[in-house]
Amino acid sequence: METAKLTLRGQDYELPVFEGSEGEVALDVRNLRAKTGAVAYDPGFGNTGSCSSAITFIDGEQGILRYRGYPIEEIADRRFSEVAYLLIYGELPTAEQQAAWSKGLTYHTLIHEDMKKFFEGYATKGHPMAILSSMVASLSTYYPGNDDSPEIVNLNILRLMAKLKTIAAFAYKKSIGQAFIYPRNDLSYSANFLRMMFAVPAEPYEVNPKVERALNMLLNLHADHEQNCSTSTVRMVASSGANLFASIAAGICALWGPLHGGANQQVIEMLEHIEADGRNYKKYVDMAKDKSSGFKLMGFGHRVYKNFDPRAKILREAAQDVLAEMGIDDPLLEIAQRLEEVALHDPFFVERKLYPNVDFYSGIIYRAMGIPTDMFTVMFALGRLPGWLAHWKELRDDESGRIHRPRQVYTGATERHSG
Ligand code: SDX
């Protein structure tokens, strides 16, 4: 077995070394404290592997993203339900598996009628991410979720995959004072969601197939991203034995943060601000370079990607195509493209390897679909749900799993007495 040598205070130690299937090298520090009395210190976990996982592989230097080995470029246009199945169960579904999976997704879209009453209590202009997380946690009052048997876990996975879009659409209808539109069993996941969002009881609604296809791709591009903040949160909560709904509700809350899934909403607000301020790109790029300004170029930078986020590449093309197909001329697209050009030629961004990430262009497409800005992070959650479910299941299927409980380095007051 390969080992790494460590010398600490005159004592030599050997740490086991192992490799992942893509050649990633890991120091196994599981016995570090027992052997050396020292802990590893890595705030933000930029250098720490919290687990081994077979779901998604990212190579940040090369700009590679693969779901269960399939490159994102090849997966992006598959049916979202198929991609969800692949992430959760490890293989693309056979025709028979897809039929059963689609049937399950279709017949679990309704929420208990009593859950509609919850919406009466929410403030009309409350952020929909608050509604999404509380409604998901509340699902556990209908489906206890404390039964880890495969049939119950798979049933709850189906329930959540099917119901989250219903809850999301109801949250939007609540915010605009319109009637809830119930799902229909003859529509695809994306078409069903679009109809629940934009149909009204007074007239028929036809889903635009171009919008349906664009939404399907957006959901696929957001479906998983290994140990990002919200997925790590889902795994943290799952490690305590908490039920599926509680774990996913926690992931939704983590995604809400402006540095994570909330960035897509911040990007659009930033682009609108730059437009209102005379498109002075250089001013905003210079502000982003000045730490004291507190301003960041939202949608830029990534903990792992030190090259183009492959999702951003796909979304940059898709934004142009979707807007052209829909005959929409959104000035924010040109502003985003110019901002990207200016930033990518600026040494500050080049030296720090700051490139556009998944959030930089996604909002422009959501806008073109008529989705309001404060629903953008909800859209991210709809896409990310299969990834969260896959990681929840992978962690819970691991018999050797332990509760996540990091150590710390204490820097507070030493023992003292109040006298
Ligand atoms: C997502 O983890 C995932 O996989 C997430 C995600 C997923 O699919 O789940 O990909 C989705 O969350 C994408 C990221 C969305 N967030 C944003 O777009 C917000 C803006 N970006 C930054 O806040 C930042 O880049 C992060 C949060 C994304 C990453 O932060 P890190 O890895 O902690 O990097 P850092 O803050 O230490 O930055 C390194 C340097 C710093 O400057 P120096 O101290 O070296 O001088 O780069 C600077 C930062 O100040 N920097 C930026 C910047 N991002 C980093 N400066 C200006 N604008 C930015 N956007």
Coordinates of N, CA, C and O in Angstrom, one line a residue, residues 214-370:
A214 N -35.9 23.7 -23.6 CA -34.9 24.5 -22.9 C -34.9 24.2 -21.4 O -33.9 24.1 -20.8
L215 N -36.2 24.1 -20.9 CA -36.3 23.8 -19.4 C -35.7 22.5 -19.1 O -35.0 22.3 -18.1
N216 N -36.0 21.5 -19.9 CA -35.5 20.1 -19.7 C -34.0 20.1 -19.7 O -33.3 19.5 -18.8
M217 N -33.3 20.9 -20.6 CA -31.9 21.0 -20.6 C -31.3 21.7 -19.3 O -30.4 21.2 -18.7
L218 N -32.0 22.8 -18.9 CA -31.6 23.5 -17.7 C -31.7 22.6 -16.5 O -30.8 22.6 -15.6
L219 N -32.7 21.8 -16.4 CA -32.9 20.9 -15.2 C -31.7 19.9 -15.3 O -31.1 19.6 -14.2
N220 N -31.4 19.3 -16.4 CA -30.3 18.4 -16.5 C -28.9 19.0 -16.1 O -28.1 18.3 -15.5
L221 N -28.7 20.2 -16.6 CA -27.4 20.8 -16.3 C -27.2 21.1 -14.8 O -26.1 21.3 -14.3
H222 N -28.4 21.2 -14.1 CA -28.3 21.5 -12.6 C -28.4 20.3 -11.8 O -28.4 20.3 -10.5
A223 N -28.5 19.1 -12.4 CA -29.0 17.9 -11.7 C -28.0 17.4 -10.6 O -28.5 16.9 -9.6
D224 N -26.7 17.5 -10.8 CA -25.8 17.1 -9.7 C -24.5 17.8 -9.9 O -24.1 18.2 -11.0
H225 N -23.7 17.9 -8.8 CA -22.4 18.6 -8.9 C -21.5 18.2 -7.7 O -20.9 19.0 -7.1
E226 N -21.5 16.9 -7.5 CA -20.7 16.2 -6.4 C -20.9 17.0 -5.1 O -22.1 17.2 -4.7
Q227 N -19.8 17.3 -4.3 CA -20.0 17.7 -2.9 C -20.2 19.2 -2.8 O -19.6 19.8 -1.9
N228 N -21.0 19.9 -3.6 CA -21.3 21.3 -3.4 C -21.9 21.5 -2.1 O -22.3 20.6 -1.4
C229 N -22.1 22.8 -1.7 CA -22.5 23.2 -0.4 C -23.9 22.5 0.0 O -24.0 21.9 1.1
S230 N -24.8 22.6 -0.9 CA -26.2 22.0 -0.6 C -26.2 20.5 -0.5 O -26.8 19.9 0.3
T231 N -25.4 19.9 -1.4 CA -25.4 18.4 -1.4 C -24.6 17.9 -0.2 O -25.1 17.0 0.5
S232 N -23.6 18.6 0.2 CA -22.9 18.3 1.4 C -23.8 18.4 2.6 O -23.7 17.7 3.6
T233 N -24.7 19.4 2.6 CA -25.7 19.6 3.7 C -26.6 18.5 3.7 O -26.9 18.0 4.8
V234 N -27.1 18.0 2.6 CA -28.0 16.9 2.5 C -27.3 15.7 3.2 O -27.9 15.0 4.0
R235 N -26.1 15.5 2.8 CA -25.3 14.3 3.3 C -25.1 14.4 4.8 O -25.2 13.5 5.6
M236 N -24.8 15.7 5.3 CA -24.6 15.9 6.7 C -25.9 15.6 7.5 O -25.8 14.8 8.5
V237 N -27.0 16.1 7.0 CA -28.3 15.8 7.8 C -28.6 14.3 7.6 O -29.0 13.7 8.6
A238 N -28.4 13.8 6.5 CA -28.8 12.3 6.3 C -27.9 11.5 7.2 O -28.3 10.4 7.7
S239 N -26.7 11.9 7.5 CA -25.8 11.1 8.3 C -26.3 10.9 9.7 O -25.8 10.0 10.5
S240 N -27.2 11.8 10.2 CA -27.7 11.7 11.5 C -28.9 10.7 11.6 O -29.4 10.4 12.6
G241 N -29.3 10.2 10.4 CA -30.4 9.3 10.3 C -31.7 10.0 10.1 O -32.8 9.4 10.1
A242 N -31.6 11.3 9.8 CA -32.9 12.1 9.6 C -33.5 11.6 8.3 O -32.9 11.1 7.4
N243 N -34.9 11.9 8.2 CA -35.6 11.3 7.1 C -35.3 12.1 5.8 O -34.7 13.2 5.8
L244 N -35.7 11.5 4.7 CA -35.4 12.1 3.4 C -35.9 13.5 3.2 O -35.2 14.4 2.8
F245 N -37.1 13.8 3.7 CA -37.7 15.1 3.5 C -37.0 16.1 4.3 O -36.7 17.2 3.9
A246 N -36.6 15.8 5.5 CA -35.8 16.7 6.4 C -34.5 17.0 5.8 O -34.0 18.2 5.7
S247 N -33.8 16.0 5.2 CA -32.5 16.2 4.6 C -32.6 17.1 3.4 O -31.7 18.0 3.2
I248 N -33.6 16.8 2.5 CA -33.7 17.7 1.3 C -34.1 19.1 1.7 O -33.6 20.1 1.1
A249 N -35.0 19.3 2.7 CA -35.4 20.6 3.1 C -34.1 21.4 3.6 O -34.0 22.6 3.3
A250 N -33.2 20.7 4.2 CA -31.9 21.4 4.6 C -31.1 21.8 3.4 O -30.5 22.9 3.4
G251 N -31.1 20.9 2.4 CA -30.3 21.2 1.2 C -30.9 22.4 0.5 O -30.1 23.3 0.0
I252 N -32.2 22.5 0.5 CA -32.9 23.7 -0.2 C -32.4 25.0 0.5 O -32.1 26.0 -0.1
C253 N -32.4 24.9 1.9 CA -31.9 26.1 2.6 C -30.5 26.5 2.3 O -30.2 27.6 2.1
A254 N -29.6 25.5 2.2 CA -28.2 25.8 1.8 C -28.1 26.3 0.4 O -27.4 27.3 0.2
L255 N -28.9 25.8 -0.5 CA -28.8 26.3 -1.9 C -29.3 27.8 -2.0 O -28.8 28.5 -2.9
W256 N -30.1 28.2 -1.1 CA -30.7 29.6 -1.1 C -29.6 30.7 -1.0 O -29.8 31.8 -1.5
G257 N -28.5 30.4 -0.4 CA -27.4 31.4 -0.2 C -26.9 32.0 -1.5 O -26.8 31.3 -2.5
P258 N -26.7 33.4 -1.4 CA -26.3 34.1 -2.7 C -24.9 33.6 -3.2 O -24.6 33.8 -4.4
L259 N -24.1 32.9 -2.4 CA -22.8 32.4 -3.0 C -23.0 31.1 -3.7 O -22.1 30.6 -4.3
H260 N -24.2 30.5 -3.5 CA -24.5 29.2 -4.1 C -25.6 29.3 -5.1 O -25.5 30.0 -6.0
G261 N -26.7 28.6 -4.8 CA -27.8 28.6 -5.8 C -28.5 30.0 -5.9 O -29.1 30.3 -6.9
G262 N -28.3 30.8 -4.9 CA -29.0 32.1 -5.0 C -28.3 33.1 -5.9 O -28.7 34.1 -6.2
A263 N -27.1 32.6 -6.5 CA -26.3 33.5 -7.4 C -27.1 33.8 -8.7 O -26.9 34.9 -9.2
N264 N -27.9 32.8 -9.1 CA -28.5 33.1 -10.4 C -29.5 34.3 -10.4 O -29.6 35.0 -11.3
Q265 N -30.1 34.4 -9.2 CA -31.0 35.6 -9.0 C -30.1 36.9 -8.9 O -30.4 37.9 -9.5
Q266 N -29.0 36.8 -8.2 CA -28.1 37.9 -8.0 C -27.5 38.3 -9.4 O -27.3 39.5 -9.6
V267 N -27.3 37.4 -10.3 CA -26.6 37.7 -11.6 C -27.6 38.6 -12.3 O -27.2 39.7 -12.8
I268 N -28.9 38.3 -12.4 CA -29.8 39.1 -13.2 C -29.9 40.5 -12.5 O -29.9 41.5 -13.2
E269 N -30.0 40.5 -11.2 CA -30.1 41.8 -10.5 C -28.9 42.6 -10.8 O -29.0 43.9 -11.0
M270 N -27.7 42.0 -10.9 CA -26.5 42.7 -11.2 C -26.5 43.2 -12.7 O -26.2 44.4 -12.9
L271 N -26.9 42.4 -13.6 CA -27.0 42.8 -15.0 C -28.0 43.9 -15.2 O -27.7 44.9 -15.9
E272 N -29.1 43.9 -14.5 CA -30.1 45.0 -14.6 C -29.5 46.2 -14.0 O -29.7 47.3 -14.6
H273 N -28.7 46.1 -13.0 CA -28.1 47.3 -12.4 C -27.1 47.9 -13.3 O -27.0 49.1 -13.5
I274 N -26.3 47.1 -14.0 CA -25.3 47.5 -14.9 C -26.0 48.2 -16.1 O -25.6 49.3 -16.6
E275 N -27.1 47.7 -16.5 CA -27.8 48.3 -17.7 C -28.3 49.7 -17.2 O -28.2 50.6 -18.0
A276 N -28.9 49.7 -16.0 CA -29.5 51.0 -15.5 C -28.3 52.0 -15.3 O -28.6 53.2 -15.4
D277 N -27.1 51.5 -15.1 CA -26.0 52.4 -14.9 C -25.2 52.7 -16.1 O -24.0 52.8 -16.1
G278 N -25.8 52.6 -17.3 CA -25.2 53.0 -18.5 C -24.2 52.0 -19.1 O -23.3 52.3 -19.8
R279 N -24.3 50.7 -18.6 CA -23.5 49.6 -19.1 C -22.0 49.9 -19.0 O -21.2 49.6 -19.8
N280 N -21.7 50.5 -17.8 CA -20.3 50.8 -17.6 C -19.5 49.6 -17.0 O -19.3 49.4 -15.8
Y281 N -19.2 48.6 -17.9 CA -18.7 47.3 -17.5 C -17.5 47.5 -16.7 O -17.3 46.8 -15.6
K282 N -16.6 48.4 -17.2 CA -15.3 48.5 -16.5 C -15.4 48.9 -15.0 O -14.7 48.4 -14.2
K283 N -16.4 49.7 -14.8 CA -16.7 50.2 -13.4 C -17.0 49.0 -12.5 O -16.4 48.9 -11.4
Y284 N -17.8 48.1 -13.0 CA -18.2 46.9 -12.2 C -17.0 45.9 -12.1 O -16.8 45.3 -11.0
V285 N -16.3 45.7 -13.2 CA -15.2 44.8 -13.1 C -14.1 45.4 -12.1 O -13.6 44.6 -11.3
D286 N -13.9 46.7 -12.1 CA -13.0 47.3 -11.2 C -13.5 47.2 -9.8 O -12.7 46.9 -8.8
M287 N -14.8 47.3 -9.6 CA -15.4 47.2 -8.2 C -15.1 45.7 -7.7 O -14.8 45.5 -6.6
A288 N -15.3 44.8 -8.6 CA -15.2 43.4 -8.2 C -13.7 43.1 -7.8 O -13.5 42.2 -7.0
K289 N -12.8 43.8 -8.4 CA -11.4 43.6 -8.1 C -11.0 44.3 -6.8 O -9.9 44.0 -6.2
D290 N -11.8 45.2 -6.3 CA -11.5 46.0 -5.1 C -12.3 45.4 -3.9 O -13.5 45.5 -3.7
K291 N -11.6 44.6 -3.1 CA -12.2 43.8 -2.0 C -13.0 44.7 -1.1 O -14.1 44.4 -0.6
S292 N -12.6 46.0 -0.9 CA -13.3 46.9 0.0 C -14.6 47.3 -0.5 O -15.5 47.7 0.2
S293 N -14.9 47.0 -1.8 CA -16.2 47.4 -2.4 C -17.3 46.4 -1.9 O -18.5 46.7 -1.9
G294 N -16.9 45.2 -1.5 CA -17.9 44.2 -1.1 C -18.6 43.7 -2.3 O -19.5 42.8 -2.2
F295 N -18.3 44.1 -3.5 CA -19.0 43.7 -4.7 C -18.3 42.5 -5.4 O -17.1 42.5 -5.5
K296 N -19.0 41.5 -5.7 CA -18.4 40.4 -6.5 C -19.2 40.3 -7.8 O -20.3 40.7 -7.9
L297 N -18.5 39.8 -8.8 CA -19.1 39.6 -10.1 C -19.9 38.3 -10.0 O -19.3 37.2 -10.1
M298 N -21.2 38.4 -9.7 CA -22.0 37.2 -9.5 C -22.1 36.4 -10.7 O -22.1 36.9 -11.8
G299 N -22.0 35.0 -10.6 CA -22.0 34.1 -11.7 C -20.6 33.9 -12.2 O -20.4 33.1 -13.2
F300 N -19.6 34.5 -11.5 CA -18.2 34.2 -11.9 C -17.5 33.5 -10.7 O -17.8 33.8 -9.5
G301 N -16.5 32.7 -11.0 CA -15.7 32.0 -10.0 C -16.3 30.7 -9.6 O -17.6 30.5 -9.7
H302 N -15.5 29.8 -9.1 CA -16.0 28.5 -8.6 C -14.9 27.9 -7.8 O -13.7 28.0 -8.1
R303 N -15.3 27.2 -6.8 CA -14.4 26.5 -5.9 C -13.6 25.4 -6.7 O -12.4 25.2 -6.4
V304 N -14.3 24.7 -7.6 CA -13.6 23.6 -8.2 C -13.2 24.0 -9.6 O -12.0 23.7 -10.0
Y305 N -14.0 24.6 -10.4 CA -13.6 24.9 -11.8 C -12.6 26.0 -11.8 O -12.9 27.1 -11.4
K306 N -11.4 25.7 -12.3 CA -10.4 26.8 -12.6 C -10.2 26.8 -14.1 O -9.2 27.2 -14.6
N307 N -11.3 26.5 -14.8 CA -11.4 26.6 -16.2 C -12.9 26.9 -16.5 O -13.6 27.0 -15.5
F308 N -13.3 26.9 -17.7 CA -14.7 27.2 -18.0 C -15.6 26.1 -17.4 O -15.3 24.9 -17.5
D309 N -16.6 26.5 -16.6 CA -17.7 25.6 -16.2 C -18.3 25.0 -17.4 O -18.9 25.8 -18.2
P310 N -18.3 23.7 -17.7 CA -18.8 23.2 -18.9 C -20.3 23.5 -19.1 O -20.8 23.7 -20.2
R311 N -21.0 23.7 -18.0 CA -22.4 24.0 -18.0 C -22.6 25.5 -18.5 O -23.6 25.8 -19.2
A312 N -21.7 26.3 -18.1 CA -21.8 27.7 -18.6 C -21.6 27.8 -20.1 O -22.2 28.6 -20.8
K313 N -20.7 27.0 -20.6 CA -20.4 27.0 -22.1 C -21.7 26.6 -22.8 O -22.2 27.2 -23.7
I314 N -22.4 25.5 -22.3 CA -23.6 25.1 -22.9 C -24.7 26.1 -22.8 O -25.4 26.5 -23.8
L315 N -24.8 26.8 -21.6 CA -25.8 27.7 -21.4 C -25.6 29.0 -22.2 O -26.6 29.7 -22.6
R316 N -24.4 29.4 -22.4 CA -24.1 30.6 -23.2 C -24.6 30.4 -24.6 O -25.3 31.3 -25.1
E317 N -24.4 29.2 -25.2 CA -25.0 29.0 -26.5 C -26.5 28.9 -26.5 O -27.2 29.5 -27.3
A318 N -27.0 28.2 -25.4 CA -28.4 28.0 -25.3 C -29.1 29.3 -25.2 O -30.2 29.5 -25.7
A319 N -28.6 30.2 -24.4 CA -29.2 31.5 -24.2 C -29.4 32.2 -25.5 O -30.5 32.7 -25.8
Q320 N -28.4 32.2 -26.4 CA -28.6 32.8 -27.7 C -29.6 32.1 -28.5 O -30.5 32.7 -29.1
D321 N -29.5 30.8 -28.5 CA -30.5 30.0 -29.4 C -31.9 30.2 -28.9 O -32.8 30.4 -29.7
V322 N -32.1 30.0 -27.6 CA -33.5 30.1 -27.0 C -34.1 31.5 -27.3 O -35.3 31.6 -27.8
L323 N -33.3 32.5 -27.0 CA -33.9 33.9 -27.2 C -34.2 34.1 -28.7 O -35.2 34.7 -29.1
A324 N -33.3 33.6 -29.6 CA -33.5 33.8 -31.0 C -34.7 33.0 -31.5 O -35.6 33.5 -32.2
E325 N -34.8 31.8 -31.0 CA -36.0 30.9 -31.4 C -37.3 31.6 -30.9 O -38.3 31.5 -31.6
M326 N -37.2 32.3 -29.8 CA -38.5 32.8 -29.2 C -38.6 34.3 -29.7 O -39.6 34.9 -29.2
G327 N -37.7 34.7 -30.5 CA -37.8 36.1 -31.0 C -37.7 37.2 -29.9 O -38.3 38.2 -29.9
I328 N -36.9 36.8 -28.9 CA -36.7 37.8 -27.8 C -35.4 38.4 -27.9 O -34.4 37.8 -28.0
D329 N -35.4 39.8 -27.7 CA -34.1 40.5 -27.8 C -33.9 41.1 -26.4 O -34.4 42.2 -26.0
D330 N -33.2 40.4 -25.5 CA -33.0 40.8 -24.1 C -31.7 41.5 -24.0 O -30.6 40.8 -24.2
P331 N -31.6 42.8 -23.7 CA -30.4 43.5 -23.6 C -29.4 42.9 -22.6 O -28.2 43.0 -22.7
L332 N -30.0 42.1 -21.6 CA -29.1 41.6 -20.5 C -28.2 40.5 -21.1 O -27.1 40.3 -20.6
L333 N -28.6 39.9 -22.2 CA -27.7 38.9 -22.8 C -26.4 39.5 -23.4 O -25.3 39.1 -23.1
E334 N -26.6 40.6 -24.1 CA -25.4 41.3 -24.6 C -24.6 41.9 -23.5 O -23.3 41.8 -23.5
I335 N -25.2 42.4 -22.4 CA -24.5 42.9 -21.3 C -23.6 41.7 -20.6 O -22.5 41.9 -20.3
A336 N -24.2 40.6 -20.5 CA -23.5 39.4 -19.9 C -22.3 39.0 -20.8 O -21.2 38.8 -20.3
Q337 N -22.6 39.0 -22.1 CA -21.5 38.6 -23.0 C -20.3 39.6 -23.0 O -19.2 39.3 -22.9
R338 N -20.7 40.9 -22.9 CA -19.6 42.0 -22.9 C -18.9 41.9 -21.5 O -17.7 42.0 -21.5
L339 N -19.6 41.7 -20.5 CA -19.0 41.6 -19.1 C -18.0 40.4 -19.1 O -16.9 40.6 -18.6
E340 N -18.5 39.3 -19.7 CA -17.6 38.1 -19.7 C -16.3 38.4 -20.4 O -15.2 38.2 -20.0
E341 N -16.5 39.1 -21.6 CA -15.3 39.4 -22.4 C -14.3 40.3 -21.7 O -13.1 40.1 -21.6
V342 N -14.9 41.4 -21.0 CA -14.0 42.3 -20.3 C -13.3 41.6 -19.1 O -12.1 41.7 -19.0
A343 N -14.1 40.8 -18.4 CA -13.5 40.1 -17.2 C -12.4 39.1 -17.7 O -11.4 39.0 -17.1
L344 N -12.7 38.4 -18.7 CA -11.8 37.3 -19.1 C -10.5 37.8 -19.7 O -9.5 37.1 -20.0
H345 N -10.5 39.1 -20.0 CA -9.2 39.8 -20.5 C -8.5 40.6 -19.4 O -7.5 41.3 -19.6
D346 N -9.1 40.5 -18.1 CA -8.5 41.3 -17.0 C -7.6 40.4 -16.2 O -8.1 39.3 -15.7
P347 N -6.4 40.8 -15.9 CA -5.4 40.0 -15.2 C -6.0 39.5 -13.8 O -5.7 38.3 -13.5
F348 N -6.8 40.3 -13.2 CA -7.3 39.9 -11.8 C -8.1 38.6 -12.0 O -7.9 37.6 -11.2
F349 N -8.9 38.5 -13.0 CA -9.7 37.3 -13.2 C -8.9 36.2 -13.8 O -9.1 35.0 -13.4
V350 N -8.0 36.5 -14.7 CA -7.2 35.5 -15.3 C -6.3 34.8 -14.3 O -6.2 33.6 -14.2
E351 N -5.6 35.7 -13.5 CA -4.7 35.1 -12.4 C -5.5 34.2 -11.5 O -5.0 33.2 -11.0
R352 N -6.7 34.6 -11.1 CA -7.5 33.8 -10.1 C -8.3 32.7 -10.8 O -9.1 32.0 -10.1
K353 N -8.2 32.6 -12.1 CA -8.9 31.6 -12.9 C -10.4 31.7 -12.6 O -11.1 30.7 -12.2
L354 N -10.9 32.9 -12.7 CA -12.3 33.1 -12.4 C -13.1 33.1 -13.8 O -12.9 34.0 -14.6
Y355 N -13.9 32.2 -14.0 CA -14.7 32.0 -15.3 C -16.2 32.1 -14.9 O -16.6 31.8 -13.8
P356 N -17.0 32.3 -15.9 CA -18.4 32.2 -15.7 C -18.8 30.8 -15.2 O -18.3 29.8 -15.7
N357 N -19.7 30.7 -14.2 CA -20.2 29.4 -13.8 C -21.6 29.2 -14.2 O -22.2 30.0 -15.0
V358 N -22.2 28.2 -13.7 CA -23.6 27.8 -14.2 C -24.6 28.9 -14.1 O -25.6 28.9 -14.8
D359 N -24.4 29.7 -13.1 CA -25.4 30.8 -12.8 C -25.3 32.0 -13.7 O -26.2 32.8 -13.6
F360 N -24.2 32.1 -14.5 CA -24.1 33.4 -15.2 C -25.1 33.6 -16.3 O -25.6 34.7 -16.5
Y361 N -25.4 32.5 -17.0 CA -26.4 32.6 -18.2 C -27.7 32.0 -17.9 O -28.7 32.3 -18.6
S362 N -27.8 31.2 -16.8 CA -29.1 30.5 -16.7 C -30.3 31.4 -16.5 O -31.4 31.2 -17.1
G363 N -30.1 32.5 -15.7 CA -31.2 33.4 -15.5 C -31.7 34.1 -16.7 O -32.9 34.4 -16.8
I364 N -30.9 34.3 -17.7 CA -31.3 34.9 -19.0 C -32.3 34.0 -19.7 O -33.3 34.5 -20.2
I365 N -32.1 32.7 -19.6 CA -33.1 31.8 -20.2 C -34.3 31.7 -19.4 O -35.4 31.7 -19.9
Y366 N -34.2 31.6 -18.0 CA -35.4 31.6 -17.2 C -36.3 32.8 -17.5 O -37.5 32.8 -17.6
R367 N -35.6 34.0 -17.6 CA -36.4 35.3 -17.9 C -37.1 35.1 -19.2 O -38.3 35.5 -19.3
A368 N -36.5 34.6 -20.2 CA -37.1 34.4 -21.5 C -38.3 33.5 -21.4 O -39.3 33.7 -22.2
M369 N -38.3 32.6 -20.4 CA -39.4 31.7 -20.3 C -40.6 32.4 -19.5 O -41.6 31.8 -19.3
G370 N -40.3 33.6 -19.0 CA -41.3 34.3 -18.2 C -41.3 33.9 -16.7 O -42.2 34.2 -16.0

